[in-house]
PDB file of C-alpha atoms in Angstrom:
ATOM      1  CA  UNK A  30     108.947 109.755 103.621  1.00  0.00           C
ATOM      2  CA  UNK A  31     108.702 110.406 107.329  1.00  0.00           C
ATOM      3  CA  UNK A  32     111.460 110.364 109.869  1.00  0.00           C
ATOM      4  CA  UNK A  33     110.136 107.240 111.620  1.00  0.00           C
ATOM      5  CA  UNK A  34     109.087 105.104 108.663  1.00  0.00           C
ATOM      6  CA  UNK A  35     110.500 101.602 108.437  1.00  0.00           C
ATOM      7  CA  UNK A  36     113.163 100.926 105.812  1.00  0.00           C
ATOM      8  CA  UNK A  37     112.318  99.079 102.657  1.00  0.00           C
ATOM      9  CA  UNK A  38     109.624  99.263 100.028  1.00  0.00           C
ATOM     10  CA  UNK A  39     106.271 100.569 101.313  1.00  0.00           C
ATOM     11  CA  UNK A  40     104.328  97.812  99.520  1.00  0.00           C
ATOM     12  CA  UNK A  41     105.886  94.966 101.555  1.00  0.00           C
ATOM     13  CA  UNK A  42     104.653  93.983 105.027  1.00  0.00           C
ATOM     14  CA  UNK A  43     107.013  93.848 107.965  1.00  0.00           C
ATOM     15  CA  UNK A  44     108.644  90.439 108.487  1.00  0.00           C
ATOM     16  CA  UNK A  45     108.805  90.904 112.263  1.00  0.00           C
ATOM     17  CA  UNK A  46     105.058  90.302 112.747  1.00  0.00           C
ATOM     18  CA  UNK A  47     103.648  86.886 111.815  1.00  0.00           C
ATOM     19  CA  UNK A  48     100.762  86.944 109.327  1.00  0.00           C
ATOM     20  CA  UNK A  49      97.261  86.020 110.498  1.00  0.00           C
ATOM     21  CA  UNK A  50      94.202  84.913 108.551  1.00  0.00           C
ATOM     22  CA  UNK A  51      91.542  87.655 108.606  1.00  0.00           C
ATOM     23  CA  UNK A  52      88.740  85.131 107.971  1.00  0.00           C
ATOM     24  CA  UNK A  53      89.600  82.947 110.965  1.00  0.00           C
ATOM     25  CA  UNK A  54      87.503  83.823 114.066  1.00  0.00           C
ATOM     26  CA  UNK A  55      90.260  82.523 116.377  1.00  0.00           C
ATOM     27  CA  UNK A  56      93.094  84.361 114.602  1.00  0.00           C
ATOM     28  CA  UNK A  57      93.749  86.808 117.462  1.00  0.00           C
ATOM     29  CA  UNK A  58      93.922  83.939 119.969  1.00  0.00           C
ATOM     30  CA  UNK A  59      96.266  81.901 117.776  1.00  0.00           C
ATOM     31  CA  UNK A  60      98.469  84.951 117.254  1.00  0.00           C
ATOM     32  CA  UNK A  61      98.955  85.289 121.031  1.00  0.00           C
ATOM     33  CA  UNK A  62      99.881  81.592 121.295  1.00  0.00           C
ATOM     34  CA  UNK A  63     102.741  81.922 118.802  1.00  0.00           C
ATOM     35  CA  UNK A  64     106.262  82.351 120.154  1.00  0.00           C
ATOM     36  CA  UNK A  65     108.000  85.708 119.736  1.00  0.00           C
ATOM     37  CA  UNK A  66     109.240  86.010 116.143  1.00  0.00           C
ATOM     38  CA  UNK A  67     108.249  82.346 115.542  1.00  0.00           C
ATOM     39  CA  UNK A  68     111.213  80.945 117.479  1.00  0.00           C
ATOM     40  CA  UNK A  69     109.948  77.602 118.814  1.00  0.00           C
ATOM     41  CA  UNK A  70     113.233  76.440 120.330  1.00  0.00           C
ATOM     42  CA  UNK A  71     116.040  78.531 121.775  1.00  0.00           C
ATOM     43  CA  UNK A  72     119.215  78.097 123.799  1.00  0.00           C
ATOM     44  CA  UNK A  73     120.835  80.280 126.451  1.00  0.00           C
ATOM     45  CA  UNK A  74     124.280  80.095 128.104  1.00  0.00           C
ATOM     46  CA  UNK A  75     123.965  78.593 131.597  1.00  0.00           C
ATOM     47  CA  UNK A  76     126.199  81.255 133.141  1.00  0.00           C
ATOM     48  CA  UNK A  77     124.806  84.279 131.270  1.00  0.00           C
ATOM     49  CA  UNK A  78     126.459  86.500 128.727  1.00  0.00           C
ATOM     50  CA  UNK A  79     126.298  86.447 124.956  1.00  0.00           C
ATOM     51  CA  UNK A  80     126.000  83.081 123.251  1.00  0.00           C
ATOM     52  CA  UNK A  81     128.927  83.788 120.945  1.00  0.00           C
ATOM     53  CA  UNK A  82     131.417  84.680 123.711  1.00  0.00           C
ATOM     54  CA  UNK A  83     132.048  81.165 125.085  1.00  0.00           C
ATOM     55  CA  UNK A  84     131.152  78.614 122.393  1.00  0.00           C
ATOM     56  CA  UNK A  85     132.375  75.700 124.525  1.00  0.00           C
ATOM     57  CA  UNK A  86     130.239  76.593 127.579  1.00  0.00           C
ATOM     58  CA  UNK A  87     127.110  74.502 128.346  1.00  0.00           C
ATOM     59  CA  UNK A  88     123.684  75.785 127.207  1.00  0.00           C
ATOM     60  CA  UNK A  89     120.172  75.601 128.618  1.00  0.00           C
ATOM     61  CA  UNK A  90     117.648  74.432 126.001  1.00  0.00           C
ATOM     62  CA  UNK A  91     114.163  75.983 126.042  1.00  0.00           C
ATOM     63  CA  UNK A  92     111.050  75.144 124.027  1.00  0.00           C
ATOM     64  CA  UNK A  93     107.845  77.166 123.507  1.00  0.00           C
ATOM     65  CA  UNK A  94     104.795  75.422 125.031  1.00  0.00           C
ATOM     66  CA  UNK A  95     102.108  77.809 123.784  1.00  0.00           C
ATOM     67  CA  UNK A  96     102.370  80.273 126.654  1.00  0.00           C
ATOM     68  CA  UNK A  97     106.051  80.640 127.594  1.00  0.00           C
ATOM     69  CA  UNK A  98     109.455  79.054 127.156  1.00  0.00           C
ATOM     70  CA  UNK A  99     110.140  76.061 129.413  1.00  0.00           C
ATOM     71  CA  UNK A 100     113.481  74.326 130.027  1.00  0.00           C
ATOM     72  CA  UNK A 101     113.771  70.929 128.355  1.00  0.00           C
ATOM     73  CA  UNK A 102     117.438  70.037 128.763  1.00  0.00           C
ATOM     74  CA  UNK A 103     121.046  71.080 128.351  1.00  0.00           C
ATOM     75  CA  UNK A 104     123.632  70.977 125.585  1.00  0.00           C
ATOM     76  CA  UNK A 105     127.369  70.607 126.023  1.00  0.00           C
ATOM     77  CA  UNK A 106     128.320  73.473 123.689  1.00  0.00           C
ATOM     78  CA  UNK A 107     127.039  76.038 121.190  1.00  0.00           C
ATOM     79  CA  UNK A 108     127.258  73.739 118.157  1.00  0.00           C
ATOM     80  CA  UNK A 109     125.144  71.047 119.828  1.00  0.00           C
ATOM     81  CA  UNK A 110     122.595  73.638 120.999  1.00  0.00           C
ATOM     82  CA  UNK A 111     122.257  75.114 117.502  1.00  0.00           C
ATOM     83  CA  UNK A 112     121.812  71.647 116.029  1.00  0.00           C
ATOM     84  CA  UNK A 113     119.002  70.936 118.537  1.00  0.00           C
ATOM     85  CA  UNK A 114     117.289  74.292 117.885  1.00  0.00           C
ATOM     86  CA  UNK A 115     117.330  73.759 114.117  1.00  0.00           C
ATOM     87  CA  UNK A 116     115.822  70.238 114.299  1.00  0.00           C
ATOM     88  CA  UNK A 117     112.378  71.538 115.248  1.00  0.00           C
ATOM     89  CA  UNK A 118     112.628  74.477 112.839  1.00  0.00           C
ATOM     90  CA  UNK A 119     113.150  72.266 109.800  1.00  0.00           C
ATOM     91  CA  UNK A 120     110.447  69.789 110.926  1.00  0.00           C
ATOM     92  CA  UNK A 121     107.963  72.558 111.788  1.00  0.00           C
ATOM     93  CA  UNK A 122     108.307  74.242 108.394  1.00  0.00           C
ATOM     94  CA  UNK A 123     107.578  71.047 106.482  1.00  0.00           C
ATOM     95  CA  UNK A 124     104.490  70.087 108.547  1.00  0.00           C
ATOM     96  CA  UNK A 125     102.973  73.527 109.113  1.00  0.00           C
TER      97      UNK A 125
END
């Protein structure tokens, strides 16, 4: 086993890269349209810093539009922002 090999069994693909269909002629295009690590919605503290440092600080809400993240609103605190981010995740998994 080499010095720079990834940890884990060698027969399992990496989970960091989304899978693509080899038979689809538009697979490369669709792969570029996916958000990084399949995160469709995310939240960021309005005043910077780590999200866990000030859980009561307001958050900027961002959603992936196919090319980049765009702001869609604000949340009053970390709990509300996480609730908003997980709404789309649970809906997207059931319809995709």
